[in-house]
XYZ file of C-alpha atoms in Angstrom:
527
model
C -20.785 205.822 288.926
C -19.835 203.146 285.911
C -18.626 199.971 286.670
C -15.114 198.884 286.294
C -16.634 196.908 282.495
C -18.757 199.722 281.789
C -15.114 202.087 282.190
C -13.303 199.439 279.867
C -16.344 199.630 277.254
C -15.802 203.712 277.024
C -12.208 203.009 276.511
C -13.105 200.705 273.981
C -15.291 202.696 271.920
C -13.203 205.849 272.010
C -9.707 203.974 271.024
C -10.279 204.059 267.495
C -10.851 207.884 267.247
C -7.883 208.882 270.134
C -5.582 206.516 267.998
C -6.174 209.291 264.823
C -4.647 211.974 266.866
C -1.230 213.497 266.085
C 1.211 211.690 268.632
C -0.656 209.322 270.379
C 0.513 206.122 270.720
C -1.264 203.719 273.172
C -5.082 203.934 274.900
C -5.918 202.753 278.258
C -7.574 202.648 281.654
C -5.928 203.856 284.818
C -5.993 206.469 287.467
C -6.454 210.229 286.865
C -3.801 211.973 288.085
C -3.612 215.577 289.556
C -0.532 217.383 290.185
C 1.786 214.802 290.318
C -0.722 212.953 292.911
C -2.768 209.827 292.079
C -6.107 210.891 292.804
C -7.916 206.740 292.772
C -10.116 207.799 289.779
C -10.305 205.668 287.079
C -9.433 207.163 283.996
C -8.945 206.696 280.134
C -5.070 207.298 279.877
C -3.948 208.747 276.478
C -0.175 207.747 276.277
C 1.218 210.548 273.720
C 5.334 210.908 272.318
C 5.299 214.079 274.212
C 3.066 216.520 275.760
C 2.500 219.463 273.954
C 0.739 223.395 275.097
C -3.126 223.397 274.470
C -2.149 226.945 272.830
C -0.091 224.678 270.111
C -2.991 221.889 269.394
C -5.552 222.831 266.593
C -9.243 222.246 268.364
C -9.341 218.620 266.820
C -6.262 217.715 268.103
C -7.074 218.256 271.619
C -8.024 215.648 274.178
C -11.113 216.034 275.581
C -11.305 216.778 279.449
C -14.269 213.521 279.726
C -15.517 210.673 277.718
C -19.029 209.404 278.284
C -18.279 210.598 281.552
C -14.810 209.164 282.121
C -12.018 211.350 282.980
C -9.243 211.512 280.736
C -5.819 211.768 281.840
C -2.437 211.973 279.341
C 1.176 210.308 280.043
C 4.488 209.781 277.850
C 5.106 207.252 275.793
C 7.059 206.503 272.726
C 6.721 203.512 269.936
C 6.730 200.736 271.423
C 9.017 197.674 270.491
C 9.123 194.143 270.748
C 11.607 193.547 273.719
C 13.953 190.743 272.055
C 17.225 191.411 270.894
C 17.946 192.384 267.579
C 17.907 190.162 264.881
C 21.136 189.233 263.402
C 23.595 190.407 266.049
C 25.138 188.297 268.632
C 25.142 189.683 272.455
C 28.335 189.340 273.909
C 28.085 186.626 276.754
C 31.035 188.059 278.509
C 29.263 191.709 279.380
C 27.394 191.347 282.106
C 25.267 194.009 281.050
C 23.967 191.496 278.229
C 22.197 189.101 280.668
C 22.143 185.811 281.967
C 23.416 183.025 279.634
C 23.549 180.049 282.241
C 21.884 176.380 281.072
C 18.962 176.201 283.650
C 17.984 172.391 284.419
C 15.403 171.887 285.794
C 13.848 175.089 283.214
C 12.767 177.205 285.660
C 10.837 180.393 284.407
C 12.740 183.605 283.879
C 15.309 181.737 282.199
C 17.165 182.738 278.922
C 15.654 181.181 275.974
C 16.036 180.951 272.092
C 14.946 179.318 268.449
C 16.760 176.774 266.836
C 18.091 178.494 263.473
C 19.989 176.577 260.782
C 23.006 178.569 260.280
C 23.383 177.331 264.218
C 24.282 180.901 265.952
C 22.342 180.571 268.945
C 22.274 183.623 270.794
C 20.583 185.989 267.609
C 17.498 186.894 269.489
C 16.867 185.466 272.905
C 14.422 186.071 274.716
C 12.519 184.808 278.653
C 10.668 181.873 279.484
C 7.568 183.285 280.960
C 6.389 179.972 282.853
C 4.701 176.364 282.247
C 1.522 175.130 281.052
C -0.510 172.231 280.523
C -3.002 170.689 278.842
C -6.301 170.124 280.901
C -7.568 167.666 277.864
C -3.906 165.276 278.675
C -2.218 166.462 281.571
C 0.889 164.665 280.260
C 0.991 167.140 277.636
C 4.039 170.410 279.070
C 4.632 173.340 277.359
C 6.805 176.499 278.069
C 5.345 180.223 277.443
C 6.875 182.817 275.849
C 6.055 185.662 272.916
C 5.589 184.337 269.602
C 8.161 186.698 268.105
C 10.790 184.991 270.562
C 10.155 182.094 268.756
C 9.436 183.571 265.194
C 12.091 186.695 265.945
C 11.496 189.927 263.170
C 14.247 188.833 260.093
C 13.712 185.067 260.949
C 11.867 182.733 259.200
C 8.192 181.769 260.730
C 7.945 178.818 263.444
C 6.580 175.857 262.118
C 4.375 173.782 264.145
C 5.838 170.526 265.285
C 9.010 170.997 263.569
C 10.647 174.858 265.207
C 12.781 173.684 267.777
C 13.548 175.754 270.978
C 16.338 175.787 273.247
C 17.102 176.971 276.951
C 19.975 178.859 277.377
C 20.371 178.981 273.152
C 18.761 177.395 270.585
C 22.033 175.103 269.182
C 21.244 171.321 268.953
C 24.074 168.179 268.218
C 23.564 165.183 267.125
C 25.040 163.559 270.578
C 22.319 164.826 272.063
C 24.894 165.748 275.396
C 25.770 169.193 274.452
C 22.069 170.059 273.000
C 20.066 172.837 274.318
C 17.143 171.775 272.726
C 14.281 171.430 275.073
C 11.317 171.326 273.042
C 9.341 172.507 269.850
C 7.007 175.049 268.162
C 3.283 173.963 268.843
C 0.798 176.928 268.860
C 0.443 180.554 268.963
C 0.740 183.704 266.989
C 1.256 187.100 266.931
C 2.653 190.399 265.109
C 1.276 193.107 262.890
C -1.392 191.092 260.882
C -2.847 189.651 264.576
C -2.009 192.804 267.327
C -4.273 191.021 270.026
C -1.925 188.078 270.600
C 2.031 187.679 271.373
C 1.859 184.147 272.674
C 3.774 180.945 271.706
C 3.502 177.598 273.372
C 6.502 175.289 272.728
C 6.060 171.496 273.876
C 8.368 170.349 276.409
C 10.191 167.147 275.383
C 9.726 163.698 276.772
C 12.164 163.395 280.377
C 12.992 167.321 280.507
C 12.865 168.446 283.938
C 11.469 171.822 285.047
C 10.190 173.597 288.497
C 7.016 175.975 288.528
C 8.943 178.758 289.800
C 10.811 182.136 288.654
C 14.160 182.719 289.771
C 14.528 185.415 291.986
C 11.018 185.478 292.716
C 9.996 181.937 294.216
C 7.055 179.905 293.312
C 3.975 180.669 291.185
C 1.015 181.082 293.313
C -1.389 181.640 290.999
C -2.873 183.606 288.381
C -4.839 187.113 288.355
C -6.937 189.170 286.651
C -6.802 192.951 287.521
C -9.479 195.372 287.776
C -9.631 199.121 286.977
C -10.076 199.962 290.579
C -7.040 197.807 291.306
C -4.992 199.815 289.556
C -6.330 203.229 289.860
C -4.310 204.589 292.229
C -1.292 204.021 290.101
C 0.727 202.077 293.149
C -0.164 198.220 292.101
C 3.400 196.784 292.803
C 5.061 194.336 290.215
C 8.360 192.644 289.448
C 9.418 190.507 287.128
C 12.556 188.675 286.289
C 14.323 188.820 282.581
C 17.046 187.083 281.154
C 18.785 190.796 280.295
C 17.764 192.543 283.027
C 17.693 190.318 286.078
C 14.713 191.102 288.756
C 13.092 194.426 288.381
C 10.649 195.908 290.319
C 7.597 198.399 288.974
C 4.202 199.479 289.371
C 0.717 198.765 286.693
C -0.109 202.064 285.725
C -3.085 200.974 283.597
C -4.881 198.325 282.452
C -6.589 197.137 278.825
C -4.799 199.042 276.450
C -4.614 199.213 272.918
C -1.169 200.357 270.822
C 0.106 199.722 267.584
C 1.372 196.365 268.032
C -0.902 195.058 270.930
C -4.244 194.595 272.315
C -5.411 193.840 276.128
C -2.136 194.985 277.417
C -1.071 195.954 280.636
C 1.225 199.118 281.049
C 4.083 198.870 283.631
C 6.702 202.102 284.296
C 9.908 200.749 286.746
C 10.841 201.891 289.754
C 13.092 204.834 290.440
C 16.681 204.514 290.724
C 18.544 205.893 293.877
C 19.048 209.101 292.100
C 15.472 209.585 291.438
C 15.693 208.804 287.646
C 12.941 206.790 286.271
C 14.404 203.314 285.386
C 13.738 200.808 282.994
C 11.616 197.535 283.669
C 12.236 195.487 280.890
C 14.963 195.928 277.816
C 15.663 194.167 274.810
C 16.049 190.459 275.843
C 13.277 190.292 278.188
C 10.521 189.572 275.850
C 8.228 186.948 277.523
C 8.934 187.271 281.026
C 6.448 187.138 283.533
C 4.272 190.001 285.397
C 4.376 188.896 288.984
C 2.144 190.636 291.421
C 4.066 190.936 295.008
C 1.693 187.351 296.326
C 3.219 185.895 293.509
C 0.426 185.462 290.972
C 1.453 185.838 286.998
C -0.766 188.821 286.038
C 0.697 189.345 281.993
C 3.538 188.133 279.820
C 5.825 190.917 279.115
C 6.443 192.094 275.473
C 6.915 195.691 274.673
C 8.634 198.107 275.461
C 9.413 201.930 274.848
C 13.598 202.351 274.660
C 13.213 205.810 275.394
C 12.476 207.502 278.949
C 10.403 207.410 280.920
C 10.941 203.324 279.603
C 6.873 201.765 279.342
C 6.496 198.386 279.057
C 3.635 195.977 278.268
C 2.433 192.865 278.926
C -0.992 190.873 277.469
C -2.770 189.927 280.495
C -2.519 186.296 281.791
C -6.085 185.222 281.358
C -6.384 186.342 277.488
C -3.627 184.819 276.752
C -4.578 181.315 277.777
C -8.746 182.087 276.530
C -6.573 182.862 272.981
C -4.307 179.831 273.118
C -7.906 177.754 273.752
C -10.286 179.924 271.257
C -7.574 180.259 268.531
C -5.125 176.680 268.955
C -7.884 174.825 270.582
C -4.912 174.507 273.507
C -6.548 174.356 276.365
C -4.049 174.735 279.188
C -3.601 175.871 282.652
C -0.510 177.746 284.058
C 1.382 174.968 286.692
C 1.667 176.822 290.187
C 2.305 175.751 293.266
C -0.264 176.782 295.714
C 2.085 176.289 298.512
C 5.631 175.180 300.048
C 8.233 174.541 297.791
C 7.950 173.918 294.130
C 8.728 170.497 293.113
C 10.554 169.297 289.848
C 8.231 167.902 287.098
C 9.803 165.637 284.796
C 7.856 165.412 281.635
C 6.568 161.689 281.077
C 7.140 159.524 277.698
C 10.497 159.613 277.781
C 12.620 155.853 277.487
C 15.783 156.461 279.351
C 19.138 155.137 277.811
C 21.306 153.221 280.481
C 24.889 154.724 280.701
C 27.742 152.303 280.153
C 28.246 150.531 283.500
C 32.289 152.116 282.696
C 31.132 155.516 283.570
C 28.906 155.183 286.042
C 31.010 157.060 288.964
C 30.972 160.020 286.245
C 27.373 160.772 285.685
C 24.755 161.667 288.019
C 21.423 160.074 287.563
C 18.162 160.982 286.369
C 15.425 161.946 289.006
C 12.904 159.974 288.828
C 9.532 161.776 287.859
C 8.083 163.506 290.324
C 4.715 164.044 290.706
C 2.888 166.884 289.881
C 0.989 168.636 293.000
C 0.215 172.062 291.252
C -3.090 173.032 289.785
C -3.778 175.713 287.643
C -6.112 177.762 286.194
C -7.625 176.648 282.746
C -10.057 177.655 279.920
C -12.112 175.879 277.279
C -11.537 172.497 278.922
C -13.179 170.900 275.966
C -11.021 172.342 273.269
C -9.145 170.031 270.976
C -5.950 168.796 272.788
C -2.511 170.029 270.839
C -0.522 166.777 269.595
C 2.196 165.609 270.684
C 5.561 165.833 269.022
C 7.288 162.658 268.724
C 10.402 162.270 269.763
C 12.803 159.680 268.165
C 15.576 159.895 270.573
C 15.416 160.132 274.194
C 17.106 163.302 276.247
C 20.088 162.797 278.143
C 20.967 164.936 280.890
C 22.629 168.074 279.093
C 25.768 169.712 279.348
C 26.182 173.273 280.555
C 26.602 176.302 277.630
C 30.392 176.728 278.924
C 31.158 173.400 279.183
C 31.011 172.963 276.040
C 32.944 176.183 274.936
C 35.579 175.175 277.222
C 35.993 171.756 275.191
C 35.918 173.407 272.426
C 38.578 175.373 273.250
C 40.447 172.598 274.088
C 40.215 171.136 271.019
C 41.068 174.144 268.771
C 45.174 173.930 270.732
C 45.748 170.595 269.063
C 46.145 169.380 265.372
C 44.064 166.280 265.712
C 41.288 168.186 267.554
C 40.963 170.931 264.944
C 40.474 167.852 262.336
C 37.122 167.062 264.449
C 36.057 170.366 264.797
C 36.608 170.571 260.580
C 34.749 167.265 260.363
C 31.724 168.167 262.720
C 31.085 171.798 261.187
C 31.221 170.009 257.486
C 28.822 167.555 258.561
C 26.911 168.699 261.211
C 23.763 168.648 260.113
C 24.237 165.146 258.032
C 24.917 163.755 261.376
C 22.325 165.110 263.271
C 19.696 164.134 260.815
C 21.373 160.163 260.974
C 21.213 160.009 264.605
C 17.517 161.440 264.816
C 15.883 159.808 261.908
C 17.706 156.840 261.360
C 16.808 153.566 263.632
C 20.539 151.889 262.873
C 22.352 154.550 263.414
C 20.595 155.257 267.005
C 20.703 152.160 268.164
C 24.211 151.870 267.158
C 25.391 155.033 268.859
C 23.674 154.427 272.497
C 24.556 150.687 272.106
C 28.201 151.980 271.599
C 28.022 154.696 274.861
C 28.251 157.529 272.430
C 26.245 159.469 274.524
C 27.119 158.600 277.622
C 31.080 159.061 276.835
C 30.693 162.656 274.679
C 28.629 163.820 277.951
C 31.343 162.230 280.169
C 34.186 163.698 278.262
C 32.827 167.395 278.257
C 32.689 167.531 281.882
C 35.732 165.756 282.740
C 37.866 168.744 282.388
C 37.500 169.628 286.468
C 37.860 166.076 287.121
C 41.408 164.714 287.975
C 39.948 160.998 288.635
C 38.514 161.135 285.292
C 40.021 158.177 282.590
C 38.265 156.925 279.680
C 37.878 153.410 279.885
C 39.045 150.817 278.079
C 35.379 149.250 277.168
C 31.892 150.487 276.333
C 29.382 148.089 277.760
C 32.255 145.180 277.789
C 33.397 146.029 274.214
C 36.902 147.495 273.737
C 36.757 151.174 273.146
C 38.653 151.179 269.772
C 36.066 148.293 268.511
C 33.115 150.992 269.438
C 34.410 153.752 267.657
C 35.312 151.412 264.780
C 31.627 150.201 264.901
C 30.059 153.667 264.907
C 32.688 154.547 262.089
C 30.983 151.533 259.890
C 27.304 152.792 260.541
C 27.625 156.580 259.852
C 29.561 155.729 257.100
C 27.105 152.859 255.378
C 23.944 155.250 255.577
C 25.621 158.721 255.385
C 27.057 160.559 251.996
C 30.034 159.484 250.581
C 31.742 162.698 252.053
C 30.808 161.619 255.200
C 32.193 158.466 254.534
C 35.672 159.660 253.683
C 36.475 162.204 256.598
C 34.828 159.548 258.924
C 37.566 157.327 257.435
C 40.512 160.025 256.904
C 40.141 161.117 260.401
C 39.992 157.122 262.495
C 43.243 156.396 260.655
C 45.098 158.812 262.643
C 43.326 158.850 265.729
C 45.141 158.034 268.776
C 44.386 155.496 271.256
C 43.022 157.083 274.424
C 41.977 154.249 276.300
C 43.038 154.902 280.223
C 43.656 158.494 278.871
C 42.954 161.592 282.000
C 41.515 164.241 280.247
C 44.408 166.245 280.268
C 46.627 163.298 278.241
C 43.276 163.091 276.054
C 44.243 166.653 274.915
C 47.610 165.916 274.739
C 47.379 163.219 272.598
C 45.190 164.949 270.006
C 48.033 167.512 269.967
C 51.168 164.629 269.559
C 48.959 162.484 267.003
């Protein structure tokens, strides 16, 4: 009898050859079944678009009964498609059927995630934060999984190391730095047509963001595992997984190692039946990166793939090559966090220099955690591979604003005259006053020295807060002197533009010191 590497070698050497044959789209090792019953052989499966007569094949189309011994066995399957959501098009938030949307702090994985883009439309191709990593070389060093085309997305332009930023629940970013969803950038990983073996991007955590080694719906990670032909033969390995689109679905591995168009080392999942007996999907477009989760809770792959056709196969690459790629190929040595046991704790990601609030709003903002420590260990390759650098980071995180708290502000702001002049004024210069506030040392210092900050965070959220009134000072200094001050300093290094609808707009700007939010809005409206 072969050995479970000597079945995998067999596989190996015939993919190339079964891959030639009319309708066949994916190569792998699993159980031989026999009349509908899993028989506990292993078996080279040949996934085909659909199964066709042997009195309709042409001799060399035919699948051979054996190779080298091996049993050969032959399922469905379709092309297979990268499982993010398609470029260009924005999901509706509001249909339930187009996933889960919510800001998750601490990140926690399973979570909805997405690339910064320029043209600032956030939601173009989300995808699922598989879990967290880190660096065995300097443990200080966090990262979040996910695919690499979740973070370089088909139609978008390629991540660039160090500088692709990548946000939890979207990937929009503001210069305030309260309503960002920016949580960290682009630093290693590849994938697509030109390299089929790899789907795997690592995207560094930023200084003070908080996260928990767990998956929602699932509980903590336990672990990591490798899975073996005879694991899986029987075609009955239990999985789940939980995806930003689809929630927490539960499947079985029906084989192991395989090889299709777009991917190498793969696992090959089919879902659960429904109540009705229908076979139902695992994964769908949006769930690209999510974690395989064996039923101890142990990440076994990273989800990827998918067919959107019946009988719905997914695949994942397998845990431990994508962390020996990451090492061999980004000289990123890292380790998944788990949490062997108990609870998961929240990590807070060291380097960061908190900025005190004004003492003014201190009843209205809860504080920071402090960090806690990490007790998880992890499994890790190539310990001495080069360490990934960090990204510096000019600015440090406040405590961000919920996704809808920020559309409801919004909102707020498009019923009144005044409050449509911002919203003209910020969409003009958006960028302009992004880049100010993140690369230039006056104008930061000026706009946390002025509670900037502190008050745009304070002011989003005080919509379900009747004791809410802005104050009168900012760190002692009458309001109307800080907004004069940070009037001065955007307008002194920013364009001349700037300068003049930073200008037109404080000249007829109410006074809103004492202000509830709801006479905030109101005065916008009367101004």
């Amino acid at each position: 009898m072969l050995s479970d590497a000597q079945i995998v070698e067999v596989k190996q050497r015939a993919t190339a050859g079964l891959m030639t044959l009319p309708g066949v789209t994916m190569v792998a090792v699993g159980g031989k079944w026999v009349d509908g019953v899993p028989t506990g052989v292993p078996a080279i499966i040949v996934f085909v678009r659909k199964k066709k007569p042997l009195a309709d094949l042409a001799p060399d189309e035919v699948i051979p009964a054996a190779i080298e011994g091996v049993p050969t066995d032959v399922m469905i399957c379709g092309d297979l498609v990268p499982a993010t959501a398609v470029p260009g098009r924005l999901p509706n938030v509001n249909d339930p059927e187009e996933g889960d949307d919510k800001t998750r702090r601490p990140l926690v994985g399973g979570a909805r995630v997405a690339v910064h883009t320029e043209n600032s439309m956030p939601f173009e191709a989300p995808g699922t934060l598989c879990c967290f990593v880190r660096h065995r070389a300097d443990p200080k060093l966090y990262y979040l999984l996910t695919n690499n085309h979740v973070v370089s997305p088909p139609g978008f332009p390629r991540a660039s190391r160090g500088d692709t930023k990548f946000g939890q629940p979207t990937g929009g970013d503001s210069s305030s730095k309260c309503c960002s969803d920016i949580v960290g950038v682009f630093a290693g990983g590849s994938g697509g047509p030109d390299d089929p073996d790899r789907d795997e991007a690592l995207v560094q955590l930023n200084p003070g963001i908080q996260f928990t080694p767990e998956i929602l719906d699932i509980g903590p990670i336990r672990g990591i595992r490798t899975l073996t032909p005879a694991e899986i033969a029987s075609g009955t390995y239990p999985v789940r997984k939980r995806g930003a689109r689809t929630y927490l679905t539960g499947g079985v591995i029906v084989a192991i190692s395989g090889t299709h168009a777009s991917g190498e080392n793969v696992l090959v999942v089919l879902g659960n039946k429904d109540p009705s007996g229908a076979q139902a999907p695992f994964i769908y477009t949006g769930d690209s990166g999510a974690a395989l989760v064996s039923d101890a809770n142990e990440i076994l792959g990273m989800l990827s793939h998918f067919d959107p056709d019946p009988p719905w196969v997914a695949t994942a690459y397998a845990i431990d090559k994508v962390l020996e790629r990451l090492a061999t190929e980004d000289h990123a040595a890292v380790e998944v966090v788990i949490q062997a046991t108990g609870p998961a704790p929240t990590i807070t990601v060291p380097g960061a220099t908190m900025v005190a609030a004004p003492p003014e709003l201190a009843g209205y903002r809860t504080a920071t955690p402090a960090d806690a420590p990490a007790s998880a260990t992890g499994v890790a390759t190539k310990a001495d591979a080069k360490p990934v650098a960090p990204t510096p980071t000019p600015l440090a995180p406040i405590p961000l604003i919920p996704h809808n708290a920020a559309v409801s502000f919004r909102s707020d702001l498009e019923r009144t005259r005044l409050g449509n002049l911002l919203l003209r004024l910020w969409t003009r210069h958006r960028e302009e006053l992004v880049g100010l506030v993140n690369g230039n040392r006056r104008v930061a210092v000026a706009w946390h020295r002025s509670g900037g900050s502190a008050l745009v965070q304070t002011v989003l959220t005080a919509g379900h807060r009747p004791d809410f009134r802005i104050p009168a000072t900012l760190n002692g200094v009458p309001l109307a002197e800080c907004v004069d001050r940070l009037q001065e300093v955007f307008g002194r290094f920013g364009s001349s533009h700037l300068r003049a609808d930073l200008t037109r707009a404080r000249s007829v700007l109410p006074d809103v010191s004492g202000l509830s939010y709801g006479q905030f809005i109101d005065a916008l409206d009367a101004g």
